[in-house]
């Protein structure tokens, strides 16, 4: 594949990941609007969205944009691995790790959560 085509594919995947994240954040915010316990449902969705068995290991946003998180070792979805999904998302709750996450994502086009859990995001 030529370098130009590769850059377009990476840009497209970046855009799809960003838009899928916006959809998922909107769902989290929507869930949190339910009285008293809505924030719990929003938090649970946010932390485990990549391991939802209902959607074959995809969040609603990722399903909409036809991308998924898979394990690098066996190329399988995280459907049966809520622990990996949790580790990928828990980074967002630690402020210093957010800066490292941003650096890795912008420079190396890979999230710190993906490195820690040996996963990657692919088009399906």
mmCIF file with all atom_site columns, N, CA, C and O in Angstrom, residues 22-75:
data_model
loop_
_atom_site.group_PDB
_atom_site.id
_atom_site.type_symbol
_atom_site.label_atom_id
_atom_site.label_alt_id
_atom_site.label_comp_id
_atom_site.label_asym_id
_atom_site.label_entity_id
_atom_site.label_seq_id
_atom_site.pdbx_PDB_ins_code
_atom_site.Cartn_x
_atom_site.Cartn_y
_atom_site.Cartn_z
_atom_site.occupancy
_atom_site.B_iso_or_equiv
_atom_site.pdbx_formal_charge
_atom_site.auth_seq_id
_atom_site.auth_comp_id
_atom_site.auth_asym_id
_atom_site.auth_atom_id
_atom_site.pdbx_PDB_model_num
ATOM 1   N N  . UNK A 1 22 ? -17.643 10.027  20.558 1.00 0.00 ? 22 UNK A N  1
ATOM 2   C CA . UNK A 1 22 ? -18.663 11.058  20.817 1.00 0.00 ? 22 UNK A CA 1
ATOM 3   C C  . UNK A 1 22 ? -20.044 10.435  20.988 1.00 0.00 ? 22 UNK A C  1
ATOM 4   O O  . UNK A 1 22 ? -20.817 10.849  21.856 1.00 0.00 ? 22 UNK A O  1
ATOM 5   N N  . UNK A 1 23 ? -20.353 9.421   20.181 1.00 0.00 ? 23 UNK A N  1
ATOM 6   C CA . UNK A 1 23 ? -21.634 8.726   20.319 1.00 0.00 ? 23 UNK A CA 1
ATOM 7   C C  . UNK A 1 23 ? -21.701 8.047   21.686 1.00 0.00 ? 23 UNK A C  1
ATOM 8   O O  . UNK A 1 23 ? -22.705 8.151   22.400 1.00 0.00 ? 23 UNK A O  1
ATOM 9   N N  . UNK A 1 24 ? -20.626 7.358   22.072 1.00 0.00 ? 24 UNK A N  1
ATOM 10  C CA . UNK A 1 24 ? -20.613 6.648   23.347 1.00 0.00 ? 24 UNK A CA 1
ATOM 11  C C  . UNK A 1 24 ? -20.681 7.600   24.538 1.00 0.00 ? 24 UNK A C  1
ATOM 12  O O  . UNK A 1 24 ? -21.360 7.317   25.525 1.00 0.00 ? 24 UNK A O  1
ATOM 13  N N  . UNK A 1 25 ? -20.023 8.731   24.444 1.00 0.00 ? 25 UNK A N  1
ATOM 14  C CA . UNK A 1 25 ? -20.096 9.722   25.529 1.00 0.00 ? 25 UNK A CA 1
ATOM 15  C C  . UNK A 1 25 ? -21.518 10.278  25.625 1.00 0.00 ? 25 UNK A C  1
ATOM 16  O O  . UNK A 1 25 ? -22.038 10.491  26.725 1.00 0.00 ? 25 UNK A O  1
ATOM 17  N N  . UNK A 1 26 ? -22.157 10.489  24.480 1.00 0.00 ? 26 UNK A N  1
ATOM 18  C CA . UNK A 1 26 ? -23.547 10.960  24.482 1.00 0.00 ? 26 UNK A CA 1
ATOM 19  C C  . UNK A 1 26 ? -24.465 9.942   25.160 1.00 0.00 ? 26 UNK A C  1
ATOM 20  O O  . UNK A 1 26 ? -25.364 10.314  25.917 1.00 0.00 ? 26 UNK A O  1
ATOM 21  N N  . UNK A 1 27 ? -24.223 8.665   24.914 1.00 0.00 ? 27 UNK A N  1
ATOM 22  C CA . UNK A 1 27 ? -25.016 7.617   25.560 1.00 0.00 ? 27 UNK A CA 1
ATOM 23  C C  . UNK A 1 27 ? -24.775 7.630   27.070 1.00 0.00 ? 27 UNK A C  1
ATOM 24  O O  . UNK A 1 27 ? -25.724 7.537   27.857 1.00 0.00 ? 27 UNK A O  1
ATOM 25  N N  . UNK A 1 28 ? -23.525 7.770   27.471 1.00 0.00 ? 28 UNK A N  1
ATOM 26  C CA . UNK A 1 28 ? -23.213 7.839   28.906 1.00 0.00 ? 28 UNK A CA 1
ATOM 27  C C  . UNK A 1 28 ? -23.921 9.015   29.569 1.00 0.00 ? 28 UNK A C  1
ATOM 28  O O  . UNK A 1 28 ? -24.496 8.876   30.650 1.00 0.00 ? 28 UNK A O  1
ATOM 29  N N  . UNK A 1 29 ? -23.867 10.166  28.916 1.00 0.00 ? 29 UNK A N  1
ATOM 30  C CA . UNK A 1 29 ? -24.533 11.353  29.466 1.00 0.00 ? 29 UNK A CA 1
ATOM 31  C C  . UNK A 1 29 ? -26.048 11.164  29.503 1.00 0.00 ? 29 UNK A C  1
ATOM 32  O O  . UNK A 1 29 ? -26.698 11.567  30.463 1.00 0.00 ? 29 UNK A O  1
ATOM 33  N N  . UNK A 1 30 ? -26.594 10.558  28.472 1.00 0.00 ? 30 UNK A N  1
ATOM 34  C CA . UNK A 1 30 ? -28.034 10.291  28.447 1.00 0.00 ? 30 UNK A CA 1
ATOM 35  C C  . UNK A 1 30 ? -28.456 9.353   29.563 1.00 0.00 ? 30 UNK A C  1
ATOM 36  O O  . UNK A 1 30 ? -29.472 9.572   30.222 1.00 0.00 ? 30 UNK A O  1
ATOM 37  N N  . UNK A 1 31 ? -27.672 8.297   29.780 1.00 0.00 ? 31 UNK A N  1
ATOM 38  C CA . UNK A 1 31 ? -27.980 7.370   30.867 1.00 0.00 ? 31 UNK A CA 1
ATOM 39  C C  . UNK A 1 31 ? -27.895 8.045   32.227 1.00 0.00 ? 31 UNK A C  1
ATOM 40  O O  . UNK A 1 31 ? -28.666 7.753   33.137 1.00 0.00 ? 31 UNK A O  1
ATOM 41  N N  . UNK A 1 32 ? -26.942 8.958   32.359 1.00 0.00 ? 32 UNK A N  1
ATOM 42  C CA . UNK A 1 32 ? -26.745 9.608   33.656 1.00 0.00 ? 32 UNK A CA 1
ATOM 43  C C  . UNK A 1 32 ? -27.881 10.576  34.007 1.00 0.00 ? 32 UNK A C  1
ATOM 44  O O  . UNK A 1 32 ? -27.977 11.022  35.144 1.00 0.00 ? 32 UNK A O  1
ATOM 45  N N  . UNK A 1 33 ? -28.729 10.896  33.056 1.00 0.00 ? 33 UNK A N  1
ATOM 46  C CA . UNK A 1 33 ? -29.852 11.797  33.325 1.00 0.00 ? 33 UNK A CA 1
ATOM 47  C C  . UNK A 1 33 ? -30.998 11.127  34.071 1.00 0.00 ? 33 UNK A C  1
ATOM 48  O O  . UNK A 1 33 ? -31.870 11.807  34.597 1.00 0.00 ? 33 UNK A O  1
ATOM 49  N N  . UNK A 1 34 ? -31.016 9.787   34.114 1.00 0.00 ? 34 UNK A N  1
ATOM 50  C CA . UNK A 1 34 ? -32.062 9.095   34.872 1.00 0.00 ? 34 UNK A CA 1
ATOM 51  C C  . UNK A 1 34 ? -31.896 9.415   36.357 1.00 0.00 ? 34 UNK A C  1
ATOM 52  O O  . UNK A 1 34 ? -30.774 9.423   36.874 1.00 0.00 ? 34 UNK A O  1
ATOM 53  N N  . UNK A 1 35 ? -32.966 9.641   37.038 1.00 0.00 ? 35 UNK A N  1
ATOM 54  C CA . UNK A 1 35 ? -32.886 10.033  38.448 1.00 0.00 ? 35 UNK A CA 1
ATOM 55  C C  . UNK A 1 35 ? -32.192 8.985   39.323 1.00 0.00 ? 35 UNK A C  1
ATOM 56  O O  . UNK A 1 35 ? -32.360 7.790   39.116 1.00 0.00 ? 35 UNK A O  1
ATOM 57  N N  . UNK A 1 36 ? -31.440 9.462   40.272 1.00 0.00 ? 36 UNK A N  1
ATOM 58  C CA . UNK A 1 36 ? -30.794 8.715   41.348 1.00 0.00 ? 36 UNK A CA 1
ATOM 59  C C  . UNK A 1 36 ? -29.732 7.719   40.911 1.00 0.00 ? 36 UNK A C  1
ATOM 60  O O  . UNK A 1 36 ? -28.615 7.772   41.383 1.00 0.00 ? 36 UNK A O  1
ATOM 61  N N  . UNK A 1 37 ? -30.049 6.762   40.063 1.00 0.00 ? 37 UNK A N  1
ATOM 62  C CA . UNK A 1 37 ? -29.061 5.734   39.742 1.00 0.00 ? 37 UNK A CA 1
ATOM 63  C C  . UNK A 1 37 ? -28.560 5.794   38.304 1.00 0.00 ? 37 UNK A C  1
ATOM 64  O O  . UNK A 1 37 ? -27.777 4.959   37.874 1.00 0.00 ? 37 UNK A O  1
ATOM 65  N N  . UNK A 1 38 ? -28.985 6.784   37.556 1.00 0.00 ? 38 UNK A N  1
ATOM 66  C CA . UNK A 1 38 ? -28.579 6.893   36.161 1.00 0.00 ? 38 UNK A CA 1
ATOM 67  C C  . UNK A 1 38 ? -27.078 7.007   35.986 1.00 0.00 ? 38 UNK A C  1
ATOM 68  O O  . UNK A 1 38 ? -26.513 6.434   35.054 1.00 0.00 ? 38 UNK A O  1
ATOM 69  N N  . UNK A 1 39 ? -26.426 7.728   36.887 1.00 0.00 ? 39 UNK A N  1
ATOM 70  C CA . UNK A 1 39 ? -24.979 7.893   36.770 1.00 0.00 ? 39 UNK A CA 1
ATOM 71  C C  . UNK A 1 39 ? -24.265 6.547   36.884 1.00 0.00 ? 39 UNK A C  1
ATOM 72  O O  . UNK A 1 39 ? -23.212 6.344   36.262 1.00 0.00 ? 39 UNK A O  1
ATOM 73  N N  . UNK A 1 40 ? -24.835 5.623   37.650 1.00 0.00 ? 40 UNK A N  1
ATOM 74  C CA . UNK A 1 40 ? -24.227 4.293   37.783 1.00 0.00 ? 40 UNK A CA 1
ATOM 75  C C  . UNK A 1 40 ? -24.298 3.556   36.444 1.00 0.00 ? 40 UNK A C  1
ATOM 76  O O  . UNK A 1 40 ? -23.317 2.943   36.009 1.00 0.00 ? 40 UNK A O  1
ATOM 77  N N  . UNK A 1 41 ? -25.455 3.629   35.768 1.00 0.00 ? 41 UNK A N  1
ATOM 78  C CA . UNK A 1 41 ? -25.587 2.984   34.460 1.00 0.00 ? 41 UNK A CA 1
ATOM 79  C C  . UNK A 1 41 ? -24.649 3.619   33.437 1.00 0.00 ? 41 UNK A C  1
ATOM 80  O O  . UNK A 1 41 ? -24.054 2.918   32.616 1.00 0.00 ? 41 UNK A O  1
ATOM 81  N N  . UNK A 1 42 ? -24.527 4.942   33.482 1.00 0.00 ? 42 UNK A N  1
ATOM 82  C CA . UNK A 1 42 ? -23.605 5.631   32.577 1.00 0.00 ? 42 UNK A CA 1
ATOM 83  C C  . UNK A 1 42 ? -22.164 5.212   32.811 1.00 0.00 ? 42 UNK A C  1
ATOM 84  O O  . UNK A 1 42 ? -21.408 4.978   31.870 1.00 0.00 ? 42 UNK A O  1
ATOM 85  N N  . UNK A 1 43 ? -21.790 5.101   34.077 1.00 0.00 ? 43 UNK A N  1
ATOM 86  C CA . UNK A 1 43 ? -20.421 4.690   34.419 1.00 0.00 ? 43 UNK A CA 1
ATOM 87  C C  . UNK A 1 43 ? -20.156 3.250   34.000 1.00 0.00 ? 43 UNK A C  1
ATOM 88  O O  . UNK A 1 43 ? -19.104 2.941   33.429 1.00 0.00 ? 43 UNK A O  1
ATOM 89  N N  . UNK A 1 44 ? -21.095 2.368   34.249 1.00 0.00 ? 44 UNK A N  1
ATOM 90  C CA . UNK A 1 44 ? -20.934 0.963   33.860 1.00 0.00 ? 44 UNK A CA 1
ATOM 91  C C  . UNK A 1 44 ? -20.810 0.846   32.336 1.00 0.00 ? 44 UNK A C  1
ATOM 92  O O  . UNK A 1 44 ? -19.958 0.113   31.831 1.00 0.00 ? 44 UNK A O  1
ATOM 93  N N  . UNK A 1 45 ? -21.650 1.574   31.615 1.00 0.00 ? 45 UNK A N  1
ATOM 94  C CA . UNK A 1 45 ? -21.556 1.539   30.156 1.00 0.00 ? 45 UNK A CA 1
ATOM 95  C C  . UNK A 1 45 ? -20.190 2.037   29.707 1.00 0.00 ? 45 UNK A C  1
ATOM 96  O O  . UNK A 1 45 ? -19.541 1.425   28.862 1.00 0.00 ? 45 UNK A O  1
ATOM 97  N N  . UNK A 1 46 ? -19.724 3.144   30.267 1.00 0.00 ? 46 UNK A N  1
ATOM 98  C CA . UNK A 1 46 ? -18.443 3.715   29.869 1.00 0.00 ? 46 UNK A CA 1
ATOM 99  C C  . UNK A 1 46 ? -17.291 2.742   30.124 1.00 0.00 ? 46 UNK A C  1
ATOM 100 O O  . UNK A 1 46 ? -16.413 2.575   29.277 1.00 0.00 ? 46 UNK A O  1
ATOM 101 N N  . UNK A 1 47 ? -17.296 2.105   31.278 1.00 0.00 ? 47 UNK A N  1
ATOM 102 C CA . UNK A 1 47 ? -16.180 1.225   31.641 1.00 0.00 ? 47 UNK A CA 1
ATOM 103 C C  . UNK A 1 47 ? -16.169 -0.095  30.879 1.00 0.00 ? 47 UNK A C  1
ATOM 104 O O  . UNK A 1 47 ? -15.105 -0.641  30.594 1.00 0.00 ? 47 UNK A O  1
ATOM 105 N N  . UNK A 1 48 ? -17.333 -0.607  30.539 1.00 0.00 ? 48 UNK A N  1
ATOM 106 C CA . UNK A 1 48 ? -17.398 -1.943  29.937 1.00 0.00 ? 48 UNK A CA 1
ATOM 107 C C  . UNK A 1 48 ? -17.956 -1.955  28.510 1.00 0.00 ? 48 UNK A C  1
ATOM 108 O O  . UNK A 1 48 ? -18.303 -3.011  27.989 1.00 0.00 ? 48 UNK A O  1
ATOM 109 N N  . UNK A 1 49 ? -18.003 -0.805  27.861 1.00 0.00 ? 49 UNK A N  1
ATOM 110 C CA . UNK A 1 49 ? -18.642 -0.702  26.545 1.00 0.00 ? 49 UNK A CA 1
ATOM 111 C C  . UNK A 1 49 ? -17.987 -1.553  25.463 1.00 0.00 ? 49 UNK A C  1
ATOM 112 O O  . UNK A 1 49 ? -18.638 -1.970  24.524 1.00 0.00 ? 49 UNK A O  1
ATOM 113 N N  . UNK A 1 50 ? -16.700 -1.840  25.584 1.00 0.00 ? 50 UNK A N  1
ATOM 114 C CA . UNK A 1 50 ? -16.017 -2.624  24.558 1.00 0.00 ? 50 UNK A CA 1
ATOM 115 C C  . UNK A 1 50 ? -16.154 -4.125  24.758 1.00 0.00 ? 50 UNK A C  1
ATOM 116 O O  . UNK A 1 50 ? -15.630 -4.902  23.961 1.00 0.00 ? 50 UNK A O  1
ATOM 117 N N  . UNK A 1 51 ? -16.839 -4.540  25.803 1.00 0.00 ? 51 UNK A N  1
ATOM 118 C CA . UNK A 1 51 ? -16.995 -5.977  26.046 1.00 0.00 ? 51 UNK A CA 1
ATOM 119 C C  . UNK A 1 51 ? -18.466 -6.385  26.128 1.00 0.00 ? 51 UNK A C  1
ATOM 120 O O  . UNK A 1 51 ? -18.781 -7.430  26.673 1.00 0.00 ? 51 UNK A O  1
ATOM 121 N N  . UNK A 1 52 ? -19.337 -5.582  25.567 1.00 0.00 ? 52 UNK A N  1
ATOM 122 C CA . UNK A 1 52 ? -20.769 -5.884  25.615 1.00 0.00 ? 52 UNK A CA 1
ATOM 123 C C  . UNK A 1 52 ? -21.089 -7.123  24.776 1.00 0.00 ? 52 UNK A C  1
ATOM 124 O O  . UNK A 1 52 ? -20.933 -7.104  23.550 1.00 0.00 ? 52 UNK A O  1
ATOM 125 N N  . UNK A 1 53 ? -21.529 -8.211  25.402 1.00 0.00 ? 53 UNK A N  1
ATOM 126 C CA . UNK A 1 53 ? -21.856 -9.414  24.623 1.00 0.00 ? 53 UNK A CA 1
ATOM 127 C C  . UNK A 1 53 ? -23.041 -9.189  23.683 1.00 0.00 ? 53 UNK A C  1
ATOM 128 O O  . UNK A 1 53 ? -23.130 -9.810  22.630 1.00 0.00 ? 53 UNK A O  1
ATOM 129 N N  . UNK A 1 54 ? -23.922 -8.280  24.050 1.00 0.00 ? 54 UNK A N  1
ATOM 130 C CA . UNK A 1 54 ? -25.087 -7.960  23.231 1.00 0.00 ? 54 UNK A CA 1
ATOM 131 C C  . UNK A 1 54 ? -24.696 -7.508  21.819 1.00 0.00 ? 54 UNK A C  1
ATOM 132 O O  . UNK A 1 54 ? -25.348 -7.829  20.844 1.00 0.00 ? 54 UNK A O  1
ATOM 133 N N  . UNK A 1 55 ? -23.592 -6.769  21.725 1.00 0.00 ? 55 UNK A N  1
ATOM 134 C CA . UNK A 1 55 ? -23.147 -6.218  20.443 1.00 0.00 ? 55 UNK A CA 1
ATOM 135 C C  . UNK A 1 55 ? -21.854 -6.870  19.949 1.00 0.00 ? 55 UNK A C  1
ATOM 136 O O  . UNK A 1 55 ? -21.095 -6.263  19.191 1.00 0.00 ? 55 UNK A O  1
ATOM 137 N N  . UNK A 1 56 ? -21.578 -8.083  20.396 1.00 0.00 ? 56 UNK A N  1
ATOM 138 C CA . UNK A 1 56 ? -20.394 -8.825  19.981 1.00 0.00 ? 56 UNK A CA 1
ATOM 139 C C  . UNK A 1 56 ? -19.097 -8.073  20.307 1.00 0.00 ? 56 UNK A C  1
ATOM 140 O O  . UNK A 1 56 ? -18.197 -7.979  19.478 1.00 0.00 ? 56 UNK A O  1
ATOM 141 N N  . UNK A 1 57 ? -19.029 -7.512  21.490 1.00 0.00 ? 57 UNK A N  1
ATOM 142 C CA . UNK A 1 57 ? -17.810 -6.844  21.928 1.00 0.00 ? 57 UNK A CA 1
ATOM 143 C C  . UNK A 1 57 ? -17.607 -5.453  21.353 1.00 0.00 ? 57 UNK A C  1
ATOM 144 O O  . UNK A 1 57 ? -16.485 -4.968  21.287 1.00 0.00 ? 57 UNK A O  1
ATOM 145 N N  . UNK A 1 58 ? -18.662 -4.805  20.935 1.00 0.00 ? 58 UNK A N  1
ATOM 146 C CA . UNK A 1 58 ? -18.566 -3.443  20.426 1.00 0.00 ? 58 UNK A CA 1
ATOM 147 C C  . UNK A 1 58 ? -19.474 -2.535  21.239 1.00 0.00 ? 58 UNK A C  1
ATOM 148 O O  . UNK A 1 58 ? -20.495 -2.965  21.753 1.00 0.00 ? 58 UNK A O  1
ATOM 149 N N  . UNK A 1 59 ? -19.088 -1.275  21.327 1.00 0.00 ? 59 UNK A N  1
ATOM 150 C CA . UNK A 1 59 ? -19.988 -0.296  21.917 1.00 0.00 ? 59 UNK A CA 1
ATOM 151 C C  . UNK A 1 59 ? -20.970 0.129   20.825 1.00 0.00 ? 59 UNK A C  1
ATOM 152 O O  . UNK A 1 59 ? -20.796 -0.195  19.652 1.00 0.00 ? 59 UNK A O  1
ATOM 153 N N  . UNK A 1 60 ? -21.993 0.879   21.194 1.00 0.00 ? 60 UNK A N  1
ATOM 154 C CA . UNK A 1 60 ? -22.952 1.347   20.193 1.00 0.00 ? 60 UNK A CA 1
ATOM 155 C C  . UNK A 1 60 ? -22.267 2.257   19.173 1.00 0.00 ? 60 UNK A C  1
ATOM 156 O O  . UNK A 1 60 ? -22.533 2.177   17.974 1.00 0.00 ? 60 UNK A O  1
ATOM 157 N N  . UNK A 1 61 ? -21.375 3.126   19.646 1.00 0.00 ? 61 UNK A N  1
ATOM 158 C CA . UNK A 1 61 ? -20.664 4.028   18.739 1.00 0.00 ? 61 UNK A CA 1
ATOM 159 C C  . UNK A 1 61 ? -19.751 3.278   17.792 1.00 0.00 ? 61 UNK A C  1
ATOM 160 O O  . UNK A 1 61 ? -19.703 3.565   16.594 1.00 0.00 ? 61 UNK A O  1
ATOM 161 N N  . UNK A 1 62 ? -19.024 2.304   18.309 1.00 0.00 ? 62 UNK A N  1
ATOM 162 C CA . UNK A 1 62 ? -18.134 1.518   17.452 1.00 0.00 ? 62 UNK A CA 1
ATOM 163 C C  . UNK A 1 62 ? -18.934 0.690   16.449 1.00 0.00 ? 62 UNK A C  1
ATOM 164 O O  . UNK A 1 62 ? -18.528 0.513   15.316 1.00 0.00 ? 62 UNK A O  1
ATOM 165 N N  . UNK A 1 63 ? -20.059 0.176   16.879 1.00 0.00 ? 63 UNK A N  1
ATOM 166 C CA . UNK A 1 63 ? -20.922 -0.607  15.977 1.00 0.00 ? 63 UNK A CA 1
ATOM 167 C C  . UNK A 1 63 ? -21.437 0.273   14.844 1.00 0.00 ? 63 UNK A C  1
ATOM 168 O O  . UNK A 1 63 ? -21.482 -0.138  13.687 1.00 0.00 ? 63 UNK A O  1
ATOM 169 N N  . UNK A 1 64 ? -21.823 1.499   15.191 1.00 0.00 ? 64 UNK A N  1
ATOM 170 C CA . UNK A 1 64 ? -22.337 2.440   14.206 1.00 0.00 ? 64 UNK A CA 1
ATOM 171 C C  . UNK A 1 64 ? -21.288 2.773   13.139 1.00 0.00 ? 64 UNK A C  1
ATOM 172 O O  . UNK A 1 64 ? -21.596 2.877   11.959 1.00 0.00 ? 64 UNK A O  1
ATOM 173 N N  . UNK A 1 65 ? -20.030 2.912   13.552 1.00 0.00 ? 65 UNK A N  1
ATOM 174 C CA . UNK A 1 65 ? -18.963 3.283   12.627 1.00 0.00 ? 65 UNK A CA 1
ATOM 175 C C  . UNK A 1 65 ? -18.135 2.093   12.148 1.00 0.00 ? 65 UNK A C  1
ATOM 176 O O  . UNK A 1 65 ? -17.081 2.258   11.543 1.00 0.00 ? 65 UNK A O  1
ATOM 177 N N  . UNK A 1 66 ? -18.623 0.890   12.444 1.00 0.00 ? 66 UNK A N  1
ATOM 178 C CA . UNK A 1 66 ? -18.030 -0.353  11.953 1.00 0.00 ? 66 UNK A CA 1
ATOM 179 C C  . UNK A 1 66 ? -16.551 -0.496  12.319 1.00 0.00 ? 66 UNK A C  1
ATOM 180 O O  . UNK A 1 66 ? -15.703 -0.801  11.474 1.00 0.00 ? 66 UNK A O  1
ATOM 181 N N  . UNK A 1 67 ? -16.250 -0.271  13.585 1.00 0.00 ? 67 UNK A N  1
ATOM 182 C CA . UNK A 1 67 ? -14.911 -0.530  14.117 1.00 0.00 ? 67 UNK A CA 1
ATOM 183 C C  . UNK A 1 67 ? -15.070 -1.357  15.383 1.00 0.00 ? 67 UNK A C  1
ATOM 184 O O  . UNK A 1 67 ? -16.148 -1.394  15.977 1.00 0.00 ? 67 UNK A O  1
ATOM 185 N N  . UNK A 1 68 ? -14.026 -2.046  15.764 1.00 0.00 ? 68 UNK A N  1
ATOM 186 C CA . UNK A 1 68 ? -14.089 -2.832  16.991 1.00 0.00 ? 68 UNK A CA 1
ATOM 187 C C  . UNK A 1 68 ? -12.707 -2.960  17.602 1.00 0.00 ? 68 UNK A C  1
ATOM 188 O O  . UNK A 1 68 ? -11.695 -2.808  16.928 1.00 0.00 ? 68 UNK A O  1
ATOM 189 N N  . UNK A 1 69 ? -12.687 -3.247  18.889 1.00 0.00 ? 69 UNK A N  1
ATOM 190 C CA . UNK A 1 69 ? -11.453 -3.500  19.622 1.00 0.00 ? 69 UNK A CA 1
ATOM 191 C C  . UNK A 1 69 ? -11.238 -5.005  19.631 1.00 0.00 ? 69 UNK A C  1
ATOM 192 O O  . UNK A 1 69 ? -12.146 -5.764  19.969 1.00 0.00 ? 69 UNK A O  1
ATOM 193 N N  . UNK A 1 70 ? -10.035 -5.416  19.231 1.00 0.00 ? 70 UNK A N  1
ATOM 194 C CA . UNK A 1 70 ? -9.714  -6.837  19.239 1.00 0.00 ? 70 UNK A CA 1
ATOM 195 C C  . UNK A 1 70 ? -8.405  -7.071  19.981 1.00 0.00 ? 70 UNK A C  1
ATOM 196 O O  . UNK A 1 70 ? -7.585  -6.170  20.109 1.00 0.00 ? 70 UNK A O  1
ATOM 197 N N  . UNK A 1 71 ? -8.227  -8.271  20.431 1.00 0.00 ? 71 UNK A N  1
ATOM 198 C CA . UNK A 1 71 ? -6.989  -8.671  21.084 1.00 0.00 ? 71 UNK A CA 1
ATOM 199 C C  . UNK A 1 71 ? -5.941  -8.922  20.004 1.00 0.00 ? 71 UNK A C  1
ATOM 200 O O  . UNK A 1 71 ? -6.217  -9.572  18.995 1.00 0.00 ? 71 UNK A O  1
ATOM 201 N N  . UNK A 1 72 ? -4.722  -8.436  20.200 1.00 0.00 ? 72 UNK A N  1
ATOM 202 C CA . UNK A 1 72 ? -3.650  -8.655  19.227 1.00 0.00 ? 72 UNK A CA 1
ATOM 203 C C  . UNK A 1 72 ? -3.233  -10.127 19.187 1.00 0.00 ? 72 UNK A C  1
ATOM 204 O O  . UNK A 1 72 ? -2.816  -10.619 18.153 1.00 0.00 ? 72 UNK A O  1
ATOM 205 N N  . UNK A 1 73 ? -3.362  -10.814 20.297 1.00 0.00 ? 73 UNK A N  1
ATOM 206 C CA . UNK A 1 73 ? -2.905  -12.200 20.382 1.00 0.00 ? 73 UNK A CA 1
ATOM 207 C C  . UNK A 1 73 ? -3.730  -13.138 19.514 1.00 0.00 ? 73 UNK A C  1
ATOM 208 O O  . UNK A 1 73 ? -3.179  -13.986 18.808 1.00 0.00 ? 73 UNK A O  1
ATOM 209 N N  . UNK A 1 74 ? -5.051  -13.001 19.541 1.00 0.00 ? 74 UNK A N  1
ATOM 210 C CA . UNK A 1 74 ? -5.891  -13.956 18.820 1.00 0.00 ? 74 UNK A CA 1
ATOM 211 C C  . UNK A 1 74 ? -6.901  -13.302 17.870 1.00 0.00 ? 74 UNK A C  1
ATOM 212 O O  . UNK A 1 74 ? -7.734  -13.979 17.292 1.00 0.00 ? 74 UNK A O  1
ATOM 213 N N  . UNK A 1 75 ? -6.838  -11.991 17.718 1.00 0.00 ? 75 UNK A N  1
ATOM 214 C CA . UNK A 1 75 ? -7.749  -11.239 16.830 1.00 0.00 ? 75 UNK A CA 1
ATOM 215 C C  . UNK A 1 75 ? -9.223  -11.452 17.161 1.00 0.00 ? 75 UNK A C  1
ATOM 216 O O  . UNK A 1 75 ? -10.071 -11.399 16.281 1.00 0.00 ? 75 UNK A O  1
#
